[in-house]
Amino acid sequence: MTGTAPRTDPAAARGPCEALRRFAAVWCRAVYPVSTTSLSRAELQSYLEPLAARLHALLTARPFHPWPAREIGAALVRAHCTDPQALAQTLDVIESYLLLYCPTDLSGEPGTARSRLTRLQHHLAAGYARELRERALGEQESISRAALTARTRAEQALRASEARFQALFRGAAIGISIADLQGRIIDVNDALARMLAASPEDLRRLNVTDFVHPDDADGVWELYQDSIRGERDHFRVEKPYFRQDGSVVWTDLTVSMIRDEQGSPQYQVAMLEDITERRMLHDRLHHAATHDPLTGLPNRALFLERLGAALAPGSPVRTVGVCYLDLDGFKAVNDSLGHHAGDELLCAVAERFRRCLDDPGRTVARMGGDEFTVLVPDPAGEEEMTDLAERLINCLTTPVDAGGRRLSVTVSAGVLACSADALQPAEVVQAADIALLRAKSQGAQRWALYDADSHAREIARSTLCTHLPTALERGEFFLEYQPLVSLADGSLVGAEALVRWRHPQHGTLGPDAFVPLAEQTGLIVPLGRWVLETACRQARAWQLQLPEVPLRINVNLAPCQARCPELVHDVLRILKEAELEPQTLCLEVTENALIGADDQALHALRRLTDHGVAIALDDFGTGYSNFSHLHRLPVDTLKIDRSLIGDLAGPGQPDPTAEKILTALVSLARALGLTVTAEGVETADQADRLRALGCDTAQGWLYGRPGAAGLIPALAATVPGGSPEALPDDQSPSTM
């Protein structure tokens, strides 16, 4: 700028206050982008307004003193406008705008304003620099003090940590030792010295490897090697140690690896807790849990544990032998002499069995009650096991003293010798038990050798029993249908529904394989209900498909179904839901079941016949029924068993005896007003003879094997008297 008169800002024309606010706004806009202040733009402008007023006052004051401008520069630093650009922007704004608000006459000459402005800028910059320097020095001093304080505190913490460590190390109740990576013991505490009955000085002269014990757990020293190589930070085991007096102390040992700042292994710390009393208690409890409290023999759990170890992969045992023993008539001793005498007898028998085994590698155990087992690792074949069974049986030939009496007792045995990889432990025991049951079935004081075929049958039966309850839910049952044909003209009059089980492992099973099991488990009632529902729905489908052919559906009724209180309700409900007339349904009940039925079952069957349901007496001629009772039974049809039909017509002349029996049965049925159905008809000669004898209907392979539901419409479309050769192969599945 020159000495000419300054330009006038419109804001200055409006008054000094407005002009100063305008100047503060320009100043804020210049320095805010380059400042690190936490103030907002509006807050910084409010902070600069009094500084702008003070600059104006210093510039126009008489007399003129510029040095207070240093406080304005310091105020900028205190507002965190510490970037060098903030000072430069401030000086530019003062030079550019402040003269606009100054009067034109200062001491009579306009040039005086320029001189004053320069001196104000100088002092403001000096105050800014001094405050900035003091601020930096203060921060450095604060950092130095903080570093000194931190170092002092770290040293104090280190000393306190060392004191705490020493207090913990020396006063700990558990034993602690520190060793280097070569296993040399560096230090031990007093608790460890007392635990091992040795002085700390003696222990510091030892190496970790000096503490090997024969009862160390498998793999404990491999864990130790992994630790000192840095592959494992810590491990924990139960370990025994020899004390200096020769006794053993059991410890709960924890070994931890201490690493340096780079993570390399440096020291190992071992902490040992004395658990000798706990270990002794554990041993006593384990003995109590694995031994019979009465006889002192190993119990079932320990026997199975040793058997499992012998059968485990990698075991040196190649074959195992098991002898399963059971006292004959032991219950009579308990019942007659009391349980005290029975206990004495068991103890005496156990002692004789123990003396009979001369090899310490063999195990005799009490399985429970009056049952004992003997385990023989690697027997010399079945001969050795049978010889052992005979010795065990013979050791009881002399009477046993028990309950103040001399008692004669005998034992039966089941014997098994097999390869160690042939069976699982539970299967071995089960196989020996099955052999024992076979021995007892032959009489007392006998042994029986395990039979693989018998065992397989029992296993298969057990498997079926296990899977049977859920088979119905999984939809594994299905029906096949065998045609029922009129002997008069060969026309199709109906079909018998036969249940099958599509087993996931055993394939398709006939009713002989699972119906007895279903009767034992109680599943026969829901299974029979499902068969009846499915058969009735299929009969209704046949009616809709073949409206001109009156077909009857025969469904087998198990004995317990006949005794079920819900029988009448279930049958009538199923017929109603299937939209099937009662006359279309015939329930087949076996001869033995119906002859021996109680009044309740007979009453239910009579109610069904009153509604029109037919009742057939199945397998007639195979039981021992009294013919005089037939007239009391609610029966419509007699089904002659296939065993009486087989001898009716052979390759030569028919058997006259078979014809006489059949003639008598047919005559009996006619006298009672019953129809007769012959089962198992396989040849045309048989059909001709049955027709001549007066049988009404027949079923058998001559007319069709049991098959899918499509078999029945296919037969209905054939010429009456058609043979099974006329049927497709897929319509002739195997019968039951």
XYZ file of C-alpha atoms in Angstrom:
736
model
C 0.000 0.000 0.000
C 1.077 3.671 -0.609
C 0.527 6.759 1.409
C -2.718 7.553 -0.387
C -5.919 7.480 1.560
C -7.261 3.947 2.267
C -10.346 2.691 0.596
C -13.512 2.604 2.613
C -15.309 -0.781 3.200
C -19.117 -0.581 3.173
C -19.083 -2.340 6.520
C -16.918 0.442 7.936
C -19.458 2.949 6.709
C -22.129 1.197 8.735
C -20.213 1.516 12.001
C -17.134 0.277 13.840
C -18.770 -2.779 15.492
C -20.097 -4.155 12.251
C -16.748 -3.511 10.632
C -14.872 -5.443 13.328
C -17.276 -8.430 13.041
C -16.679 -8.364 9.295
C -12.921 -8.330 9.871
C -13.187 -11.276 12.366
C -15.197 -13.266 9.813
C -12.560 -12.727 7.110
C -9.819 -13.617 9.612
C -11.651 -16.864 10.637
C -12.209 -17.868 7.015
C -8.482 -17.481 6.353
C -7.080 -19.442 9.313
C -9.754 -22.106 9.990
C -8.770 -24.478 7.126
C -5.122 -24.580 8.291
C -5.767 -24.829 12.054
C -5.983 -27.942 14.259
C -8.437 -26.392 16.682
C -11.319 -28.412 18.105
C -13.574 -25.317 17.820
C -16.206 -25.050 15.143
C -16.002 -22.266 12.558
C -18.622 -20.169 14.389
C -16.862 -20.735 17.740
C -13.488 -19.707 16.251
C -15.034 -16.537 14.772
C -16.469 -15.649 18.180
C -13.000 -16.268 19.677
C -11.346 -13.923 17.095
C -13.787 -11.004 17.439
C -12.306 -9.621 20.730
C -8.803 -10.127 19.290
C -9.805 -8.091 16.236
C -11.174 -5.329 18.471
C -7.968 -5.272 20.480
C -5.857 -5.007 17.288
C -7.958 -2.077 16.195
C -7.585 -0.439 19.583
C -3.783 -0.870 19.540
C -3.586 0.541 16.027
C -5.489 3.730 16.912
C -4.223 4.249 20.443
C -2.397 7.444 21.526
C 0.298 7.069 22.563
C 1.045 4.001 20.429
C 2.396 0.848 22.184
C 2.622 -2.239 19.869
C 4.029 -4.793 22.314
C 0.520 -5.935 23.632
C 0.053 -7.460 20.141
C 2.263 -10.306 21.396
C -0.667 -11.503 23.550
C -2.850 -11.668 20.429
C -0.273 -13.951 18.746
C -0.135 -16.109 21.902
C -3.946 -16.283 21.907
C -3.826 -17.772 18.396
C -1.513 -20.569 19.631
C -3.758 -21.223 22.616
C -6.648 -21.645 20.138
C -4.552 -24.432 18.483
C -3.954 -22.352 15.353
C -0.394 -23.653 15.402
C 0.175 -24.390 11.741
C 2.701 -21.935 10.184
C 0.116 -21.117 7.520
C -2.192 -19.808 10.246
C 0.341 -17.065 11.172
C 0.941 -16.142 7.539
C -2.770 -15.961 6.808
C -3.268 -13.796 9.917
C -0.575 -11.288 8.882
C -2.015 -11.076 5.348
C -5.544 -10.464 6.621
C -4.327 -7.726 9.015
C -2.412 -5.975 6.279
C -5.204 -6.239 3.726
C -8.222 -5.348 5.789
C -7.336 -3.647 9.062
C -6.371 -0.341 7.417
C -9.859 -0.229 5.929
C -11.237 0.348 9.404
C -8.571 2.821 10.579
C -9.125 6.596 10.472
C -7.258 8.437 7.744
C -5.512 10.806 10.133
C -3.157 9.379 12.735
C -0.783 12.087 14.129
C -1.700 14.160 11.118
C -0.184 11.835 8.457
C -1.705 8.798 6.749
C 1.675 7.121 6.613
C 1.634 6.717 10.384
C -1.019 3.917 9.991
C 1.353 1.875 7.805
C 4.173 2.210 10.351
C 1.973 1.236 13.227
C 0.550 -1.755 11.308
C 4.041 -3.083 10.550
C 5.100 -2.869 14.191
C 1.863 -4.576 15.301
C 2.507 -7.454 12.850
C 6.056 -7.775 14.171
C 5.009 -8.036 17.803
C 2.095 -10.369 16.989
C 4.463 -12.730 15.166
C 6.938 -12.523 18.059
C 4.218 -13.388 20.577
C 3.029 -16.240 18.358
C 6.569 -17.669 18.062
C 7.289 -17.319 21.791
C 4.028 -19.034 22.771
C 4.613 -21.776 20.213
C 8.121 -22.373 21.568
C 6.901 -22.478 25.163
C 4.139 -24.828 24.154
C 6.625 -27.217 22.486
C 8.950 -27.051 25.480
C 6.016 -27.793 27.758
C 4.982 -30.781 25.722
C 8.535 -32.109 25.685
C 8.776 -31.659 29.414
C 5.459 -33.445 29.872
C 6.669 -36.308 27.712
C 9.922 -36.503 29.666
C 8.075 -36.465 32.951
C 5.665 -39.133 31.699
C 8.559 -41.317 30.520
C 10.349 -40.889 33.812
C 7.169 -41.675 35.708
C 6.537 -44.752 33.551
C 10.075 -46.026 34.033
C 9.854 -45.441 37.768
C 6.556 -47.241 37.935
C 7.886 -50.114 35.788
C 10.877 -50.506 38.101
C 8.597 -50.447 41.101
C 6.252 -52.968 39.447
C 9.211 -55.188 38.555
C 10.472 -55.121 42.116
C 6.926 -55.787 43.395
C 6.445 -58.582 40.838
C 9.744 -60.162 41.855
C 8.733 -59.906 45.506
C 5.355 -61.419 44.770
C 6.951 -64.211 42.731
C 9.386 -65.007 45.515
C 6.560 -64.963 48.050
C 4.480 -67.214 45.823
C 7.397 -69.494 44.938
C 8.666 -69.911 48.491
C 5.352 -69.962 50.320
C 3.229 -71.979 47.851
C 1.534 -75.082 49.231
C 2.223 -76.993 46.016
C 5.674 -78.007 44.839
C 7.284 -75.838 42.174
C 10.508 -76.382 40.260
C 12.257 -74.453 37.494
C 14.507 -76.228 34.989
C 16.359 -75.264 31.833
C 15.837 -76.864 28.431
C 18.484 -79.516 29.185
C 16.432 -80.665 32.174
C 18.838 -79.314 34.814
C 16.881 -78.186 37.870
C 17.614 -74.509 38.605
C 15.467 -73.950 41.665
C 12.828 -75.700 43.804
C 10.639 -74.440 46.604
C 10.373 -75.847 50.110
C 7.001 -77.506 49.412
C 8.542 -79.692 46.703
C 11.467 -80.584 48.941
C 9.070 -81.688 51.689
C 6.922 -83.592 49.186
C 9.916 -85.638 47.948
C 11.526 -85.886 51.419
C 14.738 -84.297 50.093
C 16.659 -81.050 50.629
C 16.475 -78.263 48.025
C 20.242 -78.566 47.515
C 19.937 -82.278 46.672
C 17.142 -81.612 44.204
C 19.103 -78.823 42.455
C 21.825 -81.377 41.636
C 19.351 -83.589 39.751
C 18.005 -83.659 36.224
C 14.352 -83.985 35.288
C 15.063 -87.372 33.689
C 16.157 -88.708 37.085
C 12.488 -88.849 38.116
C 11.401 -91.655 35.744
C 8.999 -94.090 37.462
C 7.865 -97.550 36.233
C 4.220 -96.562 36.633
C 4.513 -93.408 34.528
C 1.571 -92.963 32.162
C 2.103 -93.960 28.550
C 3.401 -91.058 26.489
C 4.276 -88.735 29.395
C 7.926 -88.418 28.344
C 6.902 -87.840 24.735
C 4.857 -84.903 25.992
C 7.924 -83.660 27.867
C 10.060 -83.801 24.706
C 7.380 -81.931 22.737
C 7.406 -79.252 25.437
C 11.163 -78.573 25.488
C 11.149 -78.453 21.654
C 8.601 -75.666 21.895
C 5.832 -77.689 20.226
C 3.646 -77.662 23.339
C 3.144 -74.815 25.831
C 1.975 -77.006 28.704
C 0.739 -80.476 29.603
C -0.841 -82.078 32.648
C -0.627 -85.682 33.869
C -0.795 -87.756 37.017
C 2.738 -88.941 37.815
C 4.324 -90.964 40.643
C 7.691 -90.029 42.211
C 10.030 -91.994 44.422
C 10.838 -90.291 47.711
C 14.249 -90.612 49.305
C 12.855 -93.129 51.828
C 11.704 -95.390 48.948
C 7.987 -94.646 49.256
C 5.932 -93.328 46.367
C 4.076 -90.041 46.179
C 1.458 -89.512 43.483
C 1.225 -85.996 42.052
C -0.939 -83.969 39.739
C 1.856 -82.588 37.526
C 1.518 -79.516 35.300
C 4.518 -78.495 33.159
C 4.496 -75.083 31.452
C 7.031 -73.644 28.999
C 8.374 -70.092 29.590
C 9.389 -68.292 26.389
C 11.552 -65.208 25.776
C 10.459 -62.058 23.936
C 11.113 -63.730 20.570
C 8.894 -66.691 21.557
C 11.724 -69.205 21.894
C 11.563 -71.725 24.788
C 13.693 -70.604 27.723
C 12.643 -72.363 30.935
C 10.193 -75.004 32.055
C 8.159 -74.669 35.233
C 6.697 -77.755 36.920
C 3.935 -77.528 39.538
C 3.193 -80.651 41.585
C 0.211 -81.272 43.849
C 0.300 -84.233 46.236
C -2.701 -86.467 45.377
C -1.500 -89.651 47.097
C -4.543 -89.900 49.366
C -6.884 -89.165 46.491
C -5.111 -91.794 44.397
C -5.431 -94.404 47.156
C -9.120 -93.565 47.479
C -9.461 -93.829 43.717
C -7.797 -97.260 43.750
C -10.120 -98.453 46.501
C -13.157 -97.140 44.635
C -11.935 -98.685 41.395
C -11.465 -102.037 43.107
C -14.947 -101.781 44.584
C -16.372 -100.852 41.176
C -14.632 -103.699 39.340
C -14.879 -106.543 41.875
C -17.775 -108.471 43.318
C -18.190 -107.499 47.000
C -19.413 -110.987 47.959
C -16.863 -113.303 46.335
C -14.001 -110.866 45.686
C -13.876 -112.000 42.059
C -13.749 -109.526 39.164
C -17.277 -108.405 38.302
C -19.006 -108.072 34.952
C -17.497 -104.628 34.249
C -13.897 -105.782 34.758
C -14.501 -108.988 32.800
C -15.816 -106.997 29.817
C -12.919 -104.551 30.153
C -10.342 -107.351 29.961
C -12.263 -109.067 27.172
C -12.380 -105.794 25.243
C -8.617 -105.312 25.715
C -7.987 -108.825 24.376
C -10.197 -108.190 21.332
C -8.905 -104.660 20.645
C -6.954 -104.000 17.413
C -3.229 -104.261 18.073
C -3.686 -106.656 20.979
C -1.142 -109.512 21.090
C -4.016 -111.926 21.754
C -4.938 -113.893 18.624
C -7.790 -116.064 19.953
C -10.010 -115.895 23.020
C -11.917 -118.537 24.896
C -14.908 -117.914 27.154
C -16.667 -120.326 29.459
C -20.072 -119.146 30.710
C -21.159 -121.002 33.895
C -24.507 -121.154 35.678
C -25.340 -123.124 38.845
C -28.137 -125.649 38.428
C -31.055 -125.217 40.830
C -29.489 -122.370 42.825
C -32.883 -120.748 43.368
C -33.979 -123.770 45.382
C -31.104 -123.169 47.837
C -32.135 -119.551 48.373
C -35.787 -120.487 48.738
C -35.227 -123.351 51.164
C -32.179 -122.294 53.218
C -32.278 -118.524 52.812
C -30.072 -115.985 51.079
C -27.349 -116.238 53.722
C -26.763 -119.876 52.829
C -26.940 -118.965 49.159
C -24.222 -116.324 49.652
C -21.990 -118.835 51.453
C -22.531 -121.287 48.618
C -21.554 -118.682 46.014
C -18.366 -117.839 47.934
C -17.425 -121.520 48.196
C -18.100 -122.103 44.485
C -16.062 -119.005 43.564
C -13.108 -120.296 45.603
C -13.249 -123.684 43.858
C -13.361 -122.022 40.446
C -10.380 -119.844 41.441
C -8.325 -122.886 42.505
C -9.290 -124.694 39.306
C -7.527 -122.072 37.171
C -3.787 -122.674 37.316
C -2.817 -119.891 34.887
C -2.675 -116.311 36.295
C -3.452 -114.938 32.836
C -6.965 -116.381 33.013
C -9.819 -114.424 34.573
C -12.746 -115.896 36.475
C -15.491 -113.365 37.169
C -18.935 -113.306 38.696
C -21.361 -111.895 36.156
C -24.224 -111.624 38.630
C -26.539 -113.932 40.544
C -25.276 -117.504 40.153
C -23.519 -116.860 36.817
C -19.721 -116.953 36.391
C -17.444 -116.501 33.386
C -13.876 -117.533 32.618
C -11.698 -115.697 30.074
C -8.780 -117.597 28.507
C -6.428 -115.645 26.214
C -5.014 -117.652 23.303
C -6.438 -121.097 24.169
C -5.107 -124.114 22.295
C -8.314 -124.617 20.339
C -11.768 -125.737 21.379
C -10.336 -128.859 23.030
C -8.652 -126.818 25.760
C -11.890 -124.895 26.418
C -14.005 -128.052 26.616
C -11.413 -129.647 28.942
C -11.589 -126.541 31.132
C -15.401 -126.710 31.166
C -15.253 -130.338 32.286
C -12.760 -129.472 35.053
C -14.987 -126.649 36.285
C -18.003 -128.955 36.264
C -16.079 -131.737 38.030
C -14.703 -129.435 40.734
C -18.217 -129.312 42.198
C -18.763 -133.063 42.325
C -17.940 -133.130 46.045
C -20.495 -131.419 48.331
C -19.993 -127.802 49.401
C -20.290 -126.619 53.028
C -22.772 -123.746 53.229
C -25.345 -122.680 55.814
C -24.182 -125.349 58.224
C -24.985 -128.073 55.685
C -23.177 -130.059 53.049
C -24.838 -129.158 49.778
C -24.538 -130.914 46.464
C -24.423 -128.418 43.636
C -23.860 -128.791 39.894
C -23.043 -126.334 37.144
C -23.695 -126.074 33.400
C -21.391 -124.336 30.943
C -21.485 -122.693 27.546
C -18.110 -122.816 25.775
C -16.750 -120.539 23.049
C -13.370 -120.282 21.303
C -12.988 -117.794 18.464
C -10.551 -115.522 16.682
C -9.904 -112.194 18.406
C -11.147 -110.260 15.377
C -14.299 -112.339 14.827
C -16.716 -110.821 17.358
C -17.203 -107.796 19.597
C -17.066 -108.241 23.411
C -20.843 -108.125 23.824
C -21.252 -110.620 20.982
C -18.755 -113.009 22.596
C -20.663 -112.959 25.887
C -23.980 -113.353 24.083
C -22.663 -116.294 22.068
C -21.377 -118.068 25.184
C -24.682 -117.381 26.936
C -26.614 -118.908 24.037
C -24.392 -121.984 24.251
C -25.122 -122.131 27.998
C -28.873 -122.040 27.359
C -28.499 -124.937 24.934
C -26.495 -126.878 27.548
C -29.135 -126.311 30.248
C -31.889 -127.361 27.852
C -30.153 -130.756 27.575
C -30.134 -131.260 31.345
C -28.016 -130.329 34.379
C -24.228 -130.672 34.726
C -23.500 -130.402 31.001
C -21.519 -128.190 28.670
C -22.307 -127.152 25.102
C -20.023 -125.684 22.459
C -20.945 -122.497 20.649
C -22.705 -123.136 17.338
C -22.338 -120.355 14.759
C -25.551 -121.213 12.894
C -27.624 -121.182 16.072
C -25.993 -117.935 17.100
C -26.730 -116.370 13.697
C -30.383 -117.321 14.014
C -30.597 -115.757 17.470
C -28.826 -112.595 16.289
C -31.158 -112.302 13.301
C -34.153 -112.779 15.570
C -32.838 -110.139 17.980
C -32.218 -107.739 15.083
C -35.752 -108.185 13.804
C -37.140 -107.572 17.304
C -35.147 -104.333 17.482
C -36.271 -103.014 14.083
C -39.850 -104.243 14.196
C -41.404 -101.387 16.285
C -40.341 -98.700 13.783
C -40.851 -100.712 10.579
C -44.553 -99.845 10.398
C -43.819 -96.121 10.813
C -41.219 -96.259 8.031
C -43.659 -97.972 5.639
C -41.597 -101.162 5.263
C -44.626 -103.494 5.265
C -46.597 -104.241 2.109
C -49.286 -106.695 0.968
C -49.359 -109.401 -1.632
C -52.535 -111.103 -2.791
C -53.158 -114.788 -3.627
C -56.159 -115.610 -5.808
C -59.146 -117.557 -4.426
C -60.875 -119.572 -7.189
C -64.174 -121.447 -7.451
C -63.622 -125.157 -8.085
C -66.964 -125.427 -9.856
C -66.098 -123.265 -12.873
C -62.602 -121.894 -12.177
C -63.831 -118.311 -11.797
C -62.073 -115.835 -9.554
C -64.063 -115.236 -6.356
C -61.549 -113.286 -4.269
C -58.048 -113.042 -2.858
C -56.227 -113.506 0.430
C -54.096 -110.551 1.651
C -50.650 -111.670 2.834
C -48.351 -109.225 4.656
C -44.671 -108.957 3.776
C -41.785 -107.001 5.340
C -39.322 -105.252 3.019
C -36.433 -105.288 5.507
C -33.499 -102.915 4.731
C -30.866 -105.597 5.451
C -32.594 -108.971 5.120
C -34.729 -108.267 2.056
C -38.355 -109.361 1.736
C -39.528 -111.447 4.704
C -42.660 -113.580 4.927
C -45.015 -113.532 7.916
C -43.440 -116.650 9.447
C -40.284 -114.596 10.091
C -41.882 -111.671 11.918
C -45.511 -112.346 12.918
C -44.504 -114.419 16.000
C -42.177 -111.562 17.031
C -44.967 -109.050 16.464
C -47.240 -111.117 18.698
C -44.575 -111.180 21.434
C -43.943 -107.433 21.280
C -47.612 -106.454 21.005
C -47.117 -104.870 17.577
C -49.440 -107.397 15.960
C -52.530 -105.328 16.842
C -51.479 -102.093 15.031
C -49.899 -104.177 12.246
C -53.087 -106.228 11.818
C -55.131 -103.019 11.783
C -52.897 -101.614 9.025
C -53.226 -104.855 7.006
C -57.022 -104.748 7.302
C -57.167 -101.066 6.251
C -54.862 -101.592 3.271
C -56.648 -104.764 2.102
C -60.106 -103.184 2.331
C -58.997 -100.129 0.352
C -57.558 -102.448 -2.307
C -60.768 -104.501 -2.426
C -62.732 -101.308 -3.017
C -60.335 -100.357 -5.822
C -60.925 -103.759 -7.437
C -64.679 -103.249 -7.218
C -64.398 -99.931 -9.038
C -62.091 -101.494 -11.636
C -64.120 -104.715 -12.074
C -67.730 -103.849 -11.204
C -69.059 -107.016 -12.850
C -66.819 -109.398 -10.806
C -67.932 -109.923 -7.161
C -64.618 -110.321 -5.313
C -64.095 -111.159 -1.636
C -61.023 -110.137 0.364
C -59.663 -112.532 3.002
C -57.552 -111.078 5.835
C -55.757 -113.103 8.513
C -56.628 -112.298 12.124
C -54.016 -112.985 14.838
C -55.227 -114.569 18.115
C -54.505 -111.435 20.159
C -56.412 -109.367 17.595
C -59.433 -111.582 18.167
C -59.159 -110.839 21.897
C -58.741 -107.078 21.366
C -61.740 -105.139 22.835
C -61.607 -102.731 19.872
C -61.941 -105.453 17.223
C -65.601 -104.905 16.274
C -65.274 -101.121 16.308
C -62.071 -101.201 14.208
C -63.504 -103.593 11.585
C -66.743 -101.658 11.128
C -64.882 -98.330 10.988
C -62.448 -99.602 8.389
C -65.271 -101.009 6.239
C -67.098 -97.688 6.412
C -64.007 -95.636 5.527
C -63.230 -97.958 2.603
C -66.888 -97.853 1.429
C -66.887 -101.663 1.448
C -69.836 -103.916 2.237
C -69.273 -106.286 5.212
C -70.145 -109.283 3.025
C -67.006 -108.575 0.989
C -64.723 -109.220 3.970
C -63.687 -112.615 5.375
C -61.520 -112.795 8.497
C -59.321 -115.900 8.760
C -58.531 -117.208 12.264
C -56.354 -120.266 12.894
C -57.992 -123.411 14.225
C -56.063 -123.501 17.506
C -56.695 -119.833 18.225
C -60.419 -120.033 17.554
C -61.054 -123.332 19.310
C -59.273 -122.013 22.417
C -60.817 -118.546 22.281
C -62.636 -117.267 25.368
C -66.249 -116.119 25.433
C -65.256 -112.473 24.931
C -63.435 -113.223 21.680
C -66.228 -115.466 20.441
C -68.764 -112.774 21.293
C -66.822 -110.226 19.203
C -66.658 -112.601 16.248
C -70.384 -113.336 16.510
C -71.102 -109.597 16.424
C -69.073 -109.318 13.242
C -70.937 -112.197 11.620
C -74.204 -110.492 12.600
C -73.038 -107.497 10.545
C -72.294 -109.764 7.564
C -68.528 -110.315 7.948
C -67.513 -113.907 7.149
C -65.240 -115.926 9.448
C -62.980 -118.708 8.106
C -61.304 -121.357 10.243
C -57.750 -121.338 8.830
C -55.251 -124.246 8.760
C -58.015 -126.692 9.665
C -56.816 -130.239 10.268
C -53.442 -129.356 11.838
C -54.590 -128.816 15.432
C -56.012 -130.989 18.194
C -59.438 -129.440 18.385
C -62.551 -131.193 19.503
C -64.876 -131.437 16.512
C -67.864 -131.346 18.818
C -67.149 -127.654 19.510
C -67.307 -126.608 15.868
C -71.048 -126.037 15.912
C -70.593 -123.356 18.640
C -68.110 -121.325 16.619
C -69.203 -118.337 14.456
C -67.543 -119.845 11.372
C -68.667 -119.736 7.725
C -65.759 -121.530 6.037
C -63.279 -124.299 6.778
C -59.871 -123.819 5.111
C -58.183 -127.233 4.829
C -54.453 -126.978 5.462
C -52.039 -127.570 2.589
C -50.405 -130.477 4.476
C -53.577 -132.558 3.854
C -53.698 -131.625 0.175
C -50.090 -132.593 -0.668
C -50.728 -136.374 -0.608
C -54.027 -136.151 -2.413
C -52.678 -136.784 -5.898
C -49.121 -137.861 -6.650
C -47.428 -139.081 -9.782
C -49.416 -142.349 -9.551
C -52.708 -143.160 -7.899
C -54.062 -140.817 -5.199
C -53.492 -141.727 -1.571
C -56.717 -143.444 -0.361
C -56.043 -142.424 3.256
C -55.761 -138.732 2.310
C -58.997 -138.978 0.334
C -60.801 -140.541 3.294
C -59.621 -137.781 5.631
C -60.677 -135.088 3.182
C -64.002 -136.797 2.559
C -64.667 -136.835 6.298
C -63.725 -133.154 6.665
C -65.908 -132.106 3.746
C -68.812 -134.167 5.103
C -68.357 -132.557 8.525
C -68.399 -129.102 6.966
C -71.519 -129.909 4.970
C -73.238 -131.163 8.110
C -72.459 -127.875 9.833
C -73.522 -125.804 6.831
C -70.005 -124.550 6.112
C -68.198 -123.974 2.834
C -64.811 -125.604 2.252
C -61.660 -124.005 0.852
C -58.587 -126.068 0.009
C -55.132 -124.465 0.407
C -51.921 -125.346 -1.424
C -53.472 -126.668 -4.662
C -50.590 -127.079 -7.098
C -51.752 -129.555 -9.756
C -54.816 -130.002 -11.924
C -55.231 -133.574 -10.554
C -55.520 -132.184 -7.049
C -58.119 -129.682 -8.255
C -60.134 -132.426 -9.945
C -60.143 -134.649 -6.844
C -61.117 -131.728 -4.558
C -63.930 -130.805 -6.928
C -65.139 -134.401 -6.874
C -65.002 -134.458 -3.058
C -67.247 -131.382 -2.901
C -64.782 -128.585 -2.021
C -66.124 -125.162 -2.941
C -63.050 -123.001 -3.488
C -59.293 -123.382 -3.679
C -56.091 -121.395 -3.706
C -52.555 -122.353 -4.556
C -49.836 -122.129 -7.172
C -52.114 -123.741 -9.760
C -54.114 -120.508 -9.804
C -51.415 -118.013 -8.962
C -48.656 -117.280 -6.502
C -49.026 -114.359 -4.096
C -48.263 -111.166 -5.955
C -48.964 -107.475 -6.361
C -52.475 -106.077 -6.503
C -52.357 -106.073 -10.318
C -52.391 -109.898 -10.286
C -56.092 -110.052 -9.438
C -57.474 -107.988 -12.390
C -55.120 -109.922 -14.693
C -56.545 -113.249 -13.474
C -60.093 -111.983 -13.739
C -59.497 -111.348 -17.430
C -58.254 -114.897 -18.142
C -60.302 -117.914 -19.135
C -61.771 -119.711 -16.082
C -59.432 -122.401 -14.866
C -56.352 -120.576 -16.150
C -52.937 -121.779 -14.997
C -50.051 -119.790 -13.529
C -48.019 -120.306 -16.680
C -50.339 -117.835 -18.391
C -49.316 -115.042 -15.998
C -46.381 -112.680 -16.538
C -43.257 -113.476 -14.539
C -43.484 -110.272 -12.504
C -46.929 -111.330 -11.296
C -45.564 -114.546 -9.697
C -43.383 -113.578 -6.714
C -42.373 -116.198 -4.164
C -44.958 -117.224 -1.643
C -44.494 -117.101 2.085
